[in-house]
mmCIF file of C-alpha atoms and ligand atoms in Angstrom:
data_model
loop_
_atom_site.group_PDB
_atom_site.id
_atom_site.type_symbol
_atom_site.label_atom_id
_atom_site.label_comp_id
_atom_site.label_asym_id
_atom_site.label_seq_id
_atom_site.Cartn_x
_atom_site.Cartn_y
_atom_site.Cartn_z
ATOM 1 C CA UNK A 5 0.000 0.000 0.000
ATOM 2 C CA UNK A 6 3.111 2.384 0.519
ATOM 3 C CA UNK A 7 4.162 1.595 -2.664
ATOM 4 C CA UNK A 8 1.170 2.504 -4.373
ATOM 5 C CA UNK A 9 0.612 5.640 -2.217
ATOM 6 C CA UNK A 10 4.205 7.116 -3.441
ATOM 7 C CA UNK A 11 3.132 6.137 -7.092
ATOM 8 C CA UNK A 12 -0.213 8.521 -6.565
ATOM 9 C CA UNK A 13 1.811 11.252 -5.648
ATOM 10 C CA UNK A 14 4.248 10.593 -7.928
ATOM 11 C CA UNK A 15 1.466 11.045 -11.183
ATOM 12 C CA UNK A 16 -0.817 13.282 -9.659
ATOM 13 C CA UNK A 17 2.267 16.108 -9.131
ATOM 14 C CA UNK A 18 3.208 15.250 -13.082
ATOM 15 C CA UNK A 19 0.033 15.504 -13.812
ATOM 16 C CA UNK A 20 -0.688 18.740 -12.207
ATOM 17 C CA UNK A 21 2.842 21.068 -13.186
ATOM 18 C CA UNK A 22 1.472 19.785 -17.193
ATOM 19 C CA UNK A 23 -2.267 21.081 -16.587
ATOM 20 C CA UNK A 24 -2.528 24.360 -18.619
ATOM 21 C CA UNK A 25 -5.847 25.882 -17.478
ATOM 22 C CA UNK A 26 -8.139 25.485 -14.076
ATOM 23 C CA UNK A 27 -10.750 23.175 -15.480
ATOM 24 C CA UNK A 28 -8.031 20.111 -15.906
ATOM 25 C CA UNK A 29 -6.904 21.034 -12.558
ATOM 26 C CA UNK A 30 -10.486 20.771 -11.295
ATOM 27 C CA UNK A 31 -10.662 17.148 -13.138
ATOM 28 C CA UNK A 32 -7.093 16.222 -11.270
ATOM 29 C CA UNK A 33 -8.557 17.125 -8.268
ATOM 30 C CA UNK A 34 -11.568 15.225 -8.183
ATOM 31 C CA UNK A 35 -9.304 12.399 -9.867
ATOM 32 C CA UNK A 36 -7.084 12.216 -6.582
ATOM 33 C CA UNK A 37 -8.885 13.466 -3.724
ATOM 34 C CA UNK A 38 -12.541 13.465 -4.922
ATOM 35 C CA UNK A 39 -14.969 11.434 -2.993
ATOM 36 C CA UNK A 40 -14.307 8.939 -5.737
ATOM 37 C CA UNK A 41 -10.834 9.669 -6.283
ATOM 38 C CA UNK A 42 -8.131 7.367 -6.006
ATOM 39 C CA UNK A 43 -6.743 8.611 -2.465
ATOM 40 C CA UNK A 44 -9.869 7.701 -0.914
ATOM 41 C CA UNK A 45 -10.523 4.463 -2.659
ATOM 42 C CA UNK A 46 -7.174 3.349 -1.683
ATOM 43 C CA UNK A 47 -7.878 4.899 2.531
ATOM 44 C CA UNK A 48 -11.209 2.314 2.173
ATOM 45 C CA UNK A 49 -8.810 -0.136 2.360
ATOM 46 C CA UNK A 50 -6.763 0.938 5.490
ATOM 47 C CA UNK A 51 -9.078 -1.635 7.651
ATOM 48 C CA UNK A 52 -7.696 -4.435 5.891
ATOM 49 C CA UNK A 53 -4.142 -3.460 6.502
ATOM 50 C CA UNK A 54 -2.215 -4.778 9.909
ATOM 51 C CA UNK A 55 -1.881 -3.312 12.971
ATOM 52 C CA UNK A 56 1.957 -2.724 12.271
ATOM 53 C CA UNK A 57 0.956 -1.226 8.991
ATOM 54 C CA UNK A 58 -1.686 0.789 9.284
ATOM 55 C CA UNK A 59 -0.366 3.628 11.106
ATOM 56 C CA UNK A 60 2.321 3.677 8.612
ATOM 57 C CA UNK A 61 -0.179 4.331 5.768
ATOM 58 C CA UNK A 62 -2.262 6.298 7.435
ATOM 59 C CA UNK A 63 0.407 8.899 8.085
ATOM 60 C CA UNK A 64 1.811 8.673 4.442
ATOM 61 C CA UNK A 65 -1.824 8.360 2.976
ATOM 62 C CA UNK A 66 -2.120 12.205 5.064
ATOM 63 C CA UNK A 67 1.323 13.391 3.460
ATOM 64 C CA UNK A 68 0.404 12.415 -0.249
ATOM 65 C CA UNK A 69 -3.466 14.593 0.389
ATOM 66 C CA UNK A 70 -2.026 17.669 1.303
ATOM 67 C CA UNK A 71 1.206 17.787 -0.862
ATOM 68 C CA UNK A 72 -1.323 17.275 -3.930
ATOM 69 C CA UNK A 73 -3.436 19.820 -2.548
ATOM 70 C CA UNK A 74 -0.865 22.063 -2.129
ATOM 71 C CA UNK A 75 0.483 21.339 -5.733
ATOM 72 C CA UNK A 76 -3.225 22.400 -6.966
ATOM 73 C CA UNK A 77 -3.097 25.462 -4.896
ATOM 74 C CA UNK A 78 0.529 26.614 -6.079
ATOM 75 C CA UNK A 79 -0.898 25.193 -9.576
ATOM 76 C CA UNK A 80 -3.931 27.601 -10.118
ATOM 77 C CA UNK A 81 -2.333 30.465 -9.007
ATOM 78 C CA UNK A 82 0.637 30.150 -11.390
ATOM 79 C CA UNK A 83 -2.077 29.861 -13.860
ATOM 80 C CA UNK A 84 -4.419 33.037 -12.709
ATOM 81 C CA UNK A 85 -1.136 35.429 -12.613
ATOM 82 C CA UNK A 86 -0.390 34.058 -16.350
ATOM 83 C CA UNK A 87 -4.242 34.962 -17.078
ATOM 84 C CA UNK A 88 -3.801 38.524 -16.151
ATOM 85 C CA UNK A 89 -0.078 38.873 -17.856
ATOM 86 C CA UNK A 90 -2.846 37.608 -20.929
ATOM 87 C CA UNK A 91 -4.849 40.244 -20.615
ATOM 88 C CA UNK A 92 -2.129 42.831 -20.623
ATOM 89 C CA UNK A 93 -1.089 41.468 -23.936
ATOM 90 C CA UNK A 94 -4.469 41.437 -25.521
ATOM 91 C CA UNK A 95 -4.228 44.310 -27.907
ATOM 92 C CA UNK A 96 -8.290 44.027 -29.130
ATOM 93 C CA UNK A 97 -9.464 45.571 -25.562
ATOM 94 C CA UNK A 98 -11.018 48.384 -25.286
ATOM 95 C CA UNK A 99 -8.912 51.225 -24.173
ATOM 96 C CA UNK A 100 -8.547 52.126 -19.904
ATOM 97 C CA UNK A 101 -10.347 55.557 -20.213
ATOM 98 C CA UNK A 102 -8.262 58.048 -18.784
ATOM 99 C CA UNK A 103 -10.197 61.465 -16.925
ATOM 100 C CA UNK A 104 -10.831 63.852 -19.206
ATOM 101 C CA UNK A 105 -8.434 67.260 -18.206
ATOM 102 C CA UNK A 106 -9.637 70.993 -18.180
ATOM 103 C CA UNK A 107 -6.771 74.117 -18.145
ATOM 104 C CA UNK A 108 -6.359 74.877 -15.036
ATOM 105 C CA UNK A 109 -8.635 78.413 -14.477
ATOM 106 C CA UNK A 110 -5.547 80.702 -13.871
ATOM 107 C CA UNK A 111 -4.058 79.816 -17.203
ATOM 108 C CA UNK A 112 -7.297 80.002 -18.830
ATOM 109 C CA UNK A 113 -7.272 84.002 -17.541
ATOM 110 C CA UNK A 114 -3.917 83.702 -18.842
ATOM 111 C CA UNK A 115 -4.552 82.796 -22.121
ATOM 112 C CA UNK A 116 -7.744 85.195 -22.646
ATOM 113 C CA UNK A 117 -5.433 87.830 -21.565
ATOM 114 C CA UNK A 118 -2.447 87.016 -24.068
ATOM 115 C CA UNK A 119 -5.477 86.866 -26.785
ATOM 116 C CA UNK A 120 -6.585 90.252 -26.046
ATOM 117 C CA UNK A 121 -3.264 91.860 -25.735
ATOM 118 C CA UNK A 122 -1.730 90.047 -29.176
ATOM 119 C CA UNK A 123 -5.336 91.678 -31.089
ATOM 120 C CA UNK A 124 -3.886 95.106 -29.799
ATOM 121 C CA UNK A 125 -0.248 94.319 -31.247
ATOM 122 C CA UNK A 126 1.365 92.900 -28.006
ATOM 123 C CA UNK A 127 3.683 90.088 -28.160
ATOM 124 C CA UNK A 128 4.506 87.985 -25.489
ATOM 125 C CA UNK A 129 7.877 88.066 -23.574
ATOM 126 C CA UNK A 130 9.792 86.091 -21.111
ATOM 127 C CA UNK A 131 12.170 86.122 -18.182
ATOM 128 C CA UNK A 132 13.781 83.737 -15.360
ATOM 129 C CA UNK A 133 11.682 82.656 -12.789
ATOM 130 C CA UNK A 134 15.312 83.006 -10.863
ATOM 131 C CA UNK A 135 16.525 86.701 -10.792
ATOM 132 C CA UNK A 136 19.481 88.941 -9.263
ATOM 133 C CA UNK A 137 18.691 92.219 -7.252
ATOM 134 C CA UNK A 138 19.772 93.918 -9.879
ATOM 135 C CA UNK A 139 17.269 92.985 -12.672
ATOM 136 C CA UNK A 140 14.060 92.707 -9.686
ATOM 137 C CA UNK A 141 15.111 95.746 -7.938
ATOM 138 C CA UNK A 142 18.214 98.207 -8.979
ATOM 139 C CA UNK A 143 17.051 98.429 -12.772
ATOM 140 C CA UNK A 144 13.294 99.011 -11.550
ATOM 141 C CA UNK A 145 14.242 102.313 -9.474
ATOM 142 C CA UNK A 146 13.797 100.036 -6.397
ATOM 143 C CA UNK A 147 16.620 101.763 -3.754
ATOM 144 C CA UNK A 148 19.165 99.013 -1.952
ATOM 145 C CA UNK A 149 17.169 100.163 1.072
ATOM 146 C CA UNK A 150 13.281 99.177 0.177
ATOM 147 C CA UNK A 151 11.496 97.146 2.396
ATOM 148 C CA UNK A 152 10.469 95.110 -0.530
ATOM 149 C CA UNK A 153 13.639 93.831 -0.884
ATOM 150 C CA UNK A 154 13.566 92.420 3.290
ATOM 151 C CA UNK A 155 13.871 88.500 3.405
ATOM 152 C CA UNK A 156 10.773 88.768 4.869
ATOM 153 C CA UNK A 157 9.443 89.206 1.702
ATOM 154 C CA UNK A 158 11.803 87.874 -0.728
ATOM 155 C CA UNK A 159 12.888 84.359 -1.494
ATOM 156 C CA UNK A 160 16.276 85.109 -1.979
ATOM 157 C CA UNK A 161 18.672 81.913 -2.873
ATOM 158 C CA UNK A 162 21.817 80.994 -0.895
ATOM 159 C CA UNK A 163 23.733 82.380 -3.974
ATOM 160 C CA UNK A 164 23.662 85.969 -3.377
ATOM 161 C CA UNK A 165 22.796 88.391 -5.231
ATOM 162 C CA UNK A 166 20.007 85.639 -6.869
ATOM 163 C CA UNK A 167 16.616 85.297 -5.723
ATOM 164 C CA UNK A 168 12.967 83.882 -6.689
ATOM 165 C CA UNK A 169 11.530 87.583 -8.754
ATOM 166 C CA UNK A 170 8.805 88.592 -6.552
ATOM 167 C CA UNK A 171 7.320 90.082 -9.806
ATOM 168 C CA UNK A 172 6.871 90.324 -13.284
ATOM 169 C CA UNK A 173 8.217 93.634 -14.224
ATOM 170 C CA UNK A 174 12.139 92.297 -14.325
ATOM 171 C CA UNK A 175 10.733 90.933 -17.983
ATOM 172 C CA UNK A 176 10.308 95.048 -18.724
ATOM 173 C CA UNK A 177 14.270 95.228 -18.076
ATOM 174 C CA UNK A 178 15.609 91.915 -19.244
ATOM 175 C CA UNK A 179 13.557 92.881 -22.353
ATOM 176 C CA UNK A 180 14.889 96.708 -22.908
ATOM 177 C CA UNK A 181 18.304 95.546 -22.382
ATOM 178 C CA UNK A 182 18.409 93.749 -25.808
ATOM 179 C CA UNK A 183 15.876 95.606 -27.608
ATOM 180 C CA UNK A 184 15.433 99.285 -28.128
ATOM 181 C CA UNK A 185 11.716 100.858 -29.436
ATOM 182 C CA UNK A 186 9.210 100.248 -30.484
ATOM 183 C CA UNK A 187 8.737 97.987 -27.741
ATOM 184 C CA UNK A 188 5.428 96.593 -27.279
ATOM 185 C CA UNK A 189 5.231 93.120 -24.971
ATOM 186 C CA UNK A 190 3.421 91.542 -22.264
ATOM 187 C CA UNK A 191 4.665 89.073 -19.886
ATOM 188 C CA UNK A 192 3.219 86.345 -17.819
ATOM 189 C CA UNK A 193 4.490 84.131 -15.417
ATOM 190 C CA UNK A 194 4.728 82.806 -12.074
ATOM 191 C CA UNK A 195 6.151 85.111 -9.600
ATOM 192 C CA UNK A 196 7.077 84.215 -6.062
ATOM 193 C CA UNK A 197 7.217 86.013 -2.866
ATOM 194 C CA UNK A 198 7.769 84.996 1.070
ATOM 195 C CA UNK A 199 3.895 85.198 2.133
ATOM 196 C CA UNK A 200 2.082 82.635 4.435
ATOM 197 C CA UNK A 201 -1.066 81.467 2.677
ATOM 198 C CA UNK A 202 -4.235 82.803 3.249
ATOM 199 C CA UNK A 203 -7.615 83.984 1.478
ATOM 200 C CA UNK A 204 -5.717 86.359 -0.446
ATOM 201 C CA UNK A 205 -2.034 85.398 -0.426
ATOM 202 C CA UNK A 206 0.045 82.535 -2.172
ATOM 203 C CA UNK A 207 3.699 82.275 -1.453
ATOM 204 C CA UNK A 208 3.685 81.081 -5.508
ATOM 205 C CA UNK A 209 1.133 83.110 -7.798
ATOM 206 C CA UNK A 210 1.288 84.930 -11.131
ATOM 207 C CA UNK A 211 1.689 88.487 -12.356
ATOM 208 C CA UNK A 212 0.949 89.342 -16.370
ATOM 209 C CA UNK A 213 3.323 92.533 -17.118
ATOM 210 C CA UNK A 214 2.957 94.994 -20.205
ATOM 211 C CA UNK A 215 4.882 97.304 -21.512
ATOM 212 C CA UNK A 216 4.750 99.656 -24.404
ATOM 213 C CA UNK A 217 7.606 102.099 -25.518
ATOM 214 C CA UNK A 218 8.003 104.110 -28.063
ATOM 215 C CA UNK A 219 7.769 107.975 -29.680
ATOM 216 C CA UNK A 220 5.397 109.847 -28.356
ATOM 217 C CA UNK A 221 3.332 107.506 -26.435
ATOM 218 C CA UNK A 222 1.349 108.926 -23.300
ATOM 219 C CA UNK A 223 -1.314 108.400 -20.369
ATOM 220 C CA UNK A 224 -4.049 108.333 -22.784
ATOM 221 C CA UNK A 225 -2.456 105.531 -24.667
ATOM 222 C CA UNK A 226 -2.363 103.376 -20.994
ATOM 223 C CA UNK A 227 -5.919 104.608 -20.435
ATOM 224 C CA UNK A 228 -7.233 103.087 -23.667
ATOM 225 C CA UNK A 229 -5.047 99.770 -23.827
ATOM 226 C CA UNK A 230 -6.218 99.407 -19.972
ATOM 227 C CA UNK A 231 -9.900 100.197 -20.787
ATOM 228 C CA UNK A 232 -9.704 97.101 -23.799
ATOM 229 C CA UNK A 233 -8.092 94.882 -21.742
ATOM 230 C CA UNK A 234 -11.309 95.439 -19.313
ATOM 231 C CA UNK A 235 -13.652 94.917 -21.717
ATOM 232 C CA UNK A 236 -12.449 91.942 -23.042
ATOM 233 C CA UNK A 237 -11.795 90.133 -20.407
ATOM 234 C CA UNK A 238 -14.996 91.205 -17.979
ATOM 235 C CA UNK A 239 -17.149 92.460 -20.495
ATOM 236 C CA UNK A 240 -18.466 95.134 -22.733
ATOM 237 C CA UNK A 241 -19.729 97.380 -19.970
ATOM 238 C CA UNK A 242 -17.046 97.280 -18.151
ATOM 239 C CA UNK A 243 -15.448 100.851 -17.002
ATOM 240 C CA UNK A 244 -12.744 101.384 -15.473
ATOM 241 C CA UNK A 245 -10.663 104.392 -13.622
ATOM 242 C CA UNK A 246 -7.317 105.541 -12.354
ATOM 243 C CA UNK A 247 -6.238 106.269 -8.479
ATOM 244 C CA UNK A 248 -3.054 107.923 -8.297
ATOM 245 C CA UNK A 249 -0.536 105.502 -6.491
ATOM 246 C CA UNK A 250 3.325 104.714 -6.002
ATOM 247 C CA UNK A 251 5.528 102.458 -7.845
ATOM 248 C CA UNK A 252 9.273 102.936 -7.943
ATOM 249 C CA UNK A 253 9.851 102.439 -11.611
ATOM 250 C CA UNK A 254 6.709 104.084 -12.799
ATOM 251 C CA UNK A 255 5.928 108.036 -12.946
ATOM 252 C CA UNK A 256 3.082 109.012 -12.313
ATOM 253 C CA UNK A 257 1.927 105.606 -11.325
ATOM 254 C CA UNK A 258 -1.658 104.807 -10.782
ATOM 255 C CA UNK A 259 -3.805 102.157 -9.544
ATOM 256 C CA UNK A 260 -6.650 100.764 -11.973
ATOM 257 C CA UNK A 261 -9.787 99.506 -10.806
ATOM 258 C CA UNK A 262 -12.789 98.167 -12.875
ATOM 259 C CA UNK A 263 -16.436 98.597 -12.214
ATOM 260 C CA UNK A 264 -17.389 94.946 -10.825
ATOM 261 C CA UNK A 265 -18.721 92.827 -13.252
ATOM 262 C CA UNK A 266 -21.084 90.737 -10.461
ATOM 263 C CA UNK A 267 -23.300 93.601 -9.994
ATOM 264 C CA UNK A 268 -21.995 96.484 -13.189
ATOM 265 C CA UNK A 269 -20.999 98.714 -10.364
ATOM 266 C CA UNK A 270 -24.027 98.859 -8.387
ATOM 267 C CA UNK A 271 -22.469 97.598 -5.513
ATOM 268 C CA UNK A 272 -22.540 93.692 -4.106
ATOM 269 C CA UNK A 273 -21.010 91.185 -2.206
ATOM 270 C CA UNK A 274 -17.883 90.664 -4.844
ATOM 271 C CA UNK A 275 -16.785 94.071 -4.723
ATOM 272 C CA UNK A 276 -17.494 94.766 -0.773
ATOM 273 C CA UNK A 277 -20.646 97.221 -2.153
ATOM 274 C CA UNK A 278 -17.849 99.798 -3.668
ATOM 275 C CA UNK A 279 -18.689 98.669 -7.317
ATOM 276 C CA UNK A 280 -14.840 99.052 -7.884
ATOM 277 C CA UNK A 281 -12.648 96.276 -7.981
ATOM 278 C CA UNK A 282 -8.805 97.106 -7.694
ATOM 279 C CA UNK A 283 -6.877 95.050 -10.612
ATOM 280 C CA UNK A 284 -4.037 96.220 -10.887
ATOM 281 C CA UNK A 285 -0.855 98.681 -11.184
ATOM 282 C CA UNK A 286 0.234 101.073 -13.622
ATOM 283 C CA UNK A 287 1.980 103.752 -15.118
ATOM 284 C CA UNK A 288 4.701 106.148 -17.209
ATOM 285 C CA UNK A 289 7.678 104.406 -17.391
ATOM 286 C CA UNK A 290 9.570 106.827 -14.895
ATOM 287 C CA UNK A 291 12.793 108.477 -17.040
ATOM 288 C CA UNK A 292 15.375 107.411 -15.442
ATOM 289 C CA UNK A 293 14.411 103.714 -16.056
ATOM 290 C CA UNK A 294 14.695 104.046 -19.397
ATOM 291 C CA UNK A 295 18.011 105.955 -19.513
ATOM 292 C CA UNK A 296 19.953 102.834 -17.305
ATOM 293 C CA UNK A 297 18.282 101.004 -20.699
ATOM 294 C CA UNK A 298 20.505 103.263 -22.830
ATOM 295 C CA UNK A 299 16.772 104.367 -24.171
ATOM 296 C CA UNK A 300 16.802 107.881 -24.616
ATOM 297 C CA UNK A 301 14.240 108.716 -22.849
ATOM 298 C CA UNK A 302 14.094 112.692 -24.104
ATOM 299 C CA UNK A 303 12.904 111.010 -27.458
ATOM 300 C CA UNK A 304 10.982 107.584 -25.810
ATOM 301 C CA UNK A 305 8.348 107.537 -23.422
ATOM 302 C CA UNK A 306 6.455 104.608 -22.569
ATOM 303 C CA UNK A 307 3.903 103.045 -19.699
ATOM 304 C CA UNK A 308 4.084 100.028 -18.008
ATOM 305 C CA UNK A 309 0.817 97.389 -16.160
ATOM 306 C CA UNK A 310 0.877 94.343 -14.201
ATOM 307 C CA UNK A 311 -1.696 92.871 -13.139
ATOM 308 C CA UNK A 312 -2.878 89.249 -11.238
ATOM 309 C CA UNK A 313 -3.998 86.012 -13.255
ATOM 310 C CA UNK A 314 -5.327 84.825 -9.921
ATOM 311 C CA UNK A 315 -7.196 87.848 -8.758
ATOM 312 C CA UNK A 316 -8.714 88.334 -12.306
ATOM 313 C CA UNK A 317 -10.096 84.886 -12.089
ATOM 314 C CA UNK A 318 -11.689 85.100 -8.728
ATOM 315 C CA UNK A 319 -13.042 88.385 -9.654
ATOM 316 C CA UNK A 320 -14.800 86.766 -12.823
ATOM 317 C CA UNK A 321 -15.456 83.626 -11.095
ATOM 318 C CA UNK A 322 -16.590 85.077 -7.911
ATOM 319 C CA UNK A 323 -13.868 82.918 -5.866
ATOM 320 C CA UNK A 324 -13.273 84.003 -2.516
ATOM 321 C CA UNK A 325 -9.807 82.249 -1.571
ATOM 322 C CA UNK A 326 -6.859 81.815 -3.691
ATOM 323 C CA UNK A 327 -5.543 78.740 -2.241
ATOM 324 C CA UNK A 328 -8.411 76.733 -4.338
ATOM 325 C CA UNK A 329 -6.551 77.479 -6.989
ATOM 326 C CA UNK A 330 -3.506 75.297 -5.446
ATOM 327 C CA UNK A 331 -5.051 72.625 -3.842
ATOM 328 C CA UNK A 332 -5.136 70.691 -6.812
ATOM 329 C CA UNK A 333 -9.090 69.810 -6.143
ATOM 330 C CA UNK A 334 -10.247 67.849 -8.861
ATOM 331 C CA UNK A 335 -13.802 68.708 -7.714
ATOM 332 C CA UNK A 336 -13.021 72.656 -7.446
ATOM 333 C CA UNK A 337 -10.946 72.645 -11.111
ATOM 334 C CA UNK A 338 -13.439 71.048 -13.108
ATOM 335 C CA UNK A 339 -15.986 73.428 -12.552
ATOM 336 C CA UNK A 340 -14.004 76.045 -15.074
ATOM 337 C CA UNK A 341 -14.449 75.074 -18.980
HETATM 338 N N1 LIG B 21 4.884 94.615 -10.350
HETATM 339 C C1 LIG B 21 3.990 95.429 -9.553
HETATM 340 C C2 LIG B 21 3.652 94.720 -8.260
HETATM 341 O O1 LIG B 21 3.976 93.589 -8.097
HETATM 342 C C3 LIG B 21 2.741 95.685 -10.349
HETATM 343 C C4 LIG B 21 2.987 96.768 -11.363
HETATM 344 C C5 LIG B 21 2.636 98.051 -11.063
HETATM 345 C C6 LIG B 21 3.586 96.486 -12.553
HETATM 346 C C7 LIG B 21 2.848 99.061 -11.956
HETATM 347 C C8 LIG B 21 3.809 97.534 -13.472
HETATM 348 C C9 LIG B 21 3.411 98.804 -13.152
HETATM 349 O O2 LIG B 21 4.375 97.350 -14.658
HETATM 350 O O3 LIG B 21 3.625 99.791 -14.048
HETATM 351 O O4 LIG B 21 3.113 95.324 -7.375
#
């Protein structure tokens, strides 16, 4: 009876490692240990065996059931992995549908804005996201001694003089230093400053930057570009108007605001009940900017803007805190087509 126990084991095992799918394991199973099968036909038989025997077979008998079951086990699961590695292969599935994508709402301000500006003759410019004091502060009229320039509110790098540009209007100088008028180019990009994050304030945001230089251009030129830009981006009715205001590479400098397009100025929740919305900064390209730029500035005047992607869109979109726009919240981005 030994004898024939190590034979079943022997064939079954055989058997088993050359079964190439789960239904001829499920016929080798019932073969061998099936009610039927021939492991318990043979254990039927342990009765007739002697006393010296029996225990023998009995104990071998148990070693032969589970090493075939465990061949089955190892068996099918050999076979299930190759199933899947199949299905990999199997070139006439359907394809995995990926999630469909949106632009992200800040570019798609972005990209409006670039539109509009290109229809009035703009073309778009670029700088280094990583800047010296010289190009982010000297050139713009900014003195050694501004608080602007504390670590408190710049990023600078441990390679002094460089730092993270806290704004957009280095592209005016980087782009005056190689070109002389007319000059006519706007500039977005990310700028980066050392703020905590709140409802209003990203330590990473963007600034779009324009500037147009050339013979004889004045105010009323910034007035009109600034008034188009409005209306294109918030709408026909738009108006807009200029506060004046301080910027050290701009003279006279003014503030723009735009009549807010959630209520057309009447006064609401968006716009605090002022029906004004600030947007932005602007201004005459002060003189003495221009002269470092080797641009006479006796014959060339020109004015400068810069404005917030981010702020634009919450203003059209009525968003109240800027950080949605960095949480990467699938929920919150898809909502902007
Ligand atoms: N870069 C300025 C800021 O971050 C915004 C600005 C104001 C840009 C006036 C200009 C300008 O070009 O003329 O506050």
């Amino acid at each position: 009876m030994l004898e024939t126990l190590e034979k079943i084991r022997a064939t079954a095992i055989k058997e088993i490692a050359a079964a190439t799918d789960t239904e001829s394991l499920e016929l080798l199973r019932v073969e061998y240990l099936g009610r039927k099968g021939q492991l318990t036909q043979l254990l039927r038989q342990l009765g007739t065996l002697s006393a010296e025997e029996r225990p023998l077979a009995g104990k071998l008998s148990n070693e032969v059931k589970n090493a075939i079951q465990r061949e089955l086990t190892t068996r099918i699961a050999a076979l299930s992995a190759g199933d899947q590695r199949k299905v990999e292969f199997d070139y006439t599935l359907p394809g995995r549908r990926v999630g469909t994508t949106r632009r992200h709402p800040v570019n798609q301000t972005i990209d409006e804005l670039v539109e509009i500006f290109t229809d009035i003759g703009f073309t778009v410019a670029e700088g280094p996201l990583i800047e010296d004091e010289y190009h982010n502060f000297d050139a713009l009229n900014t003195p050694a001694d501004h608080p602007a320039r504390d670590e408190k509110d710049t990023l600078y790098l441990r390679d002094y003089p460089l730092l993270l540009r806290t704004e957009t209007s280095t592209v005016q100088i980087r782009t005056m230093e190689h070109t002389k008028p007319p000059i006519r180019i706007i500039a977005p990009g990310r700028c980066y400053r050392n703020d905590t994050a709140d409802a209003r304030h990203y330590p990473v945001f963007h600034q779009i930057e324009g500037l147009w230089v050339d013979e004889g251009i004045s105010f009323a030129h910034l007035k009109g570009v600034l008034l188009e830009f409005a209306r294109g981006l918030l709408g026909k009715e738009t108006n807009i108007r200029l506060r004046p205001h301080f910027f050290p590479f701009t003279e006279p400098s003014a503030e723009m605001e735009a009549t807010c397009p959630a209520c057309n100025g009447a006064g609401c929740r968006v716009c605090s009940n002022v029906g004004w919305l600030e947007l932005g900064g602007a201004g005459m390209v002060d003189p003495q900017v221009l002269d470092d730029m080797n641009i006479d500035s006796e014959k060339y005047t020109g004015f400068a803007f810069g404005f917030g992607p981010e702020r634009l869109t919450m203003v059209r979109h009525g968003i109240t805190d800027i950080r949605n726009f960095y949480n990467n919240d699938l929920r919150f981005l898809r909502q902007f087509q």
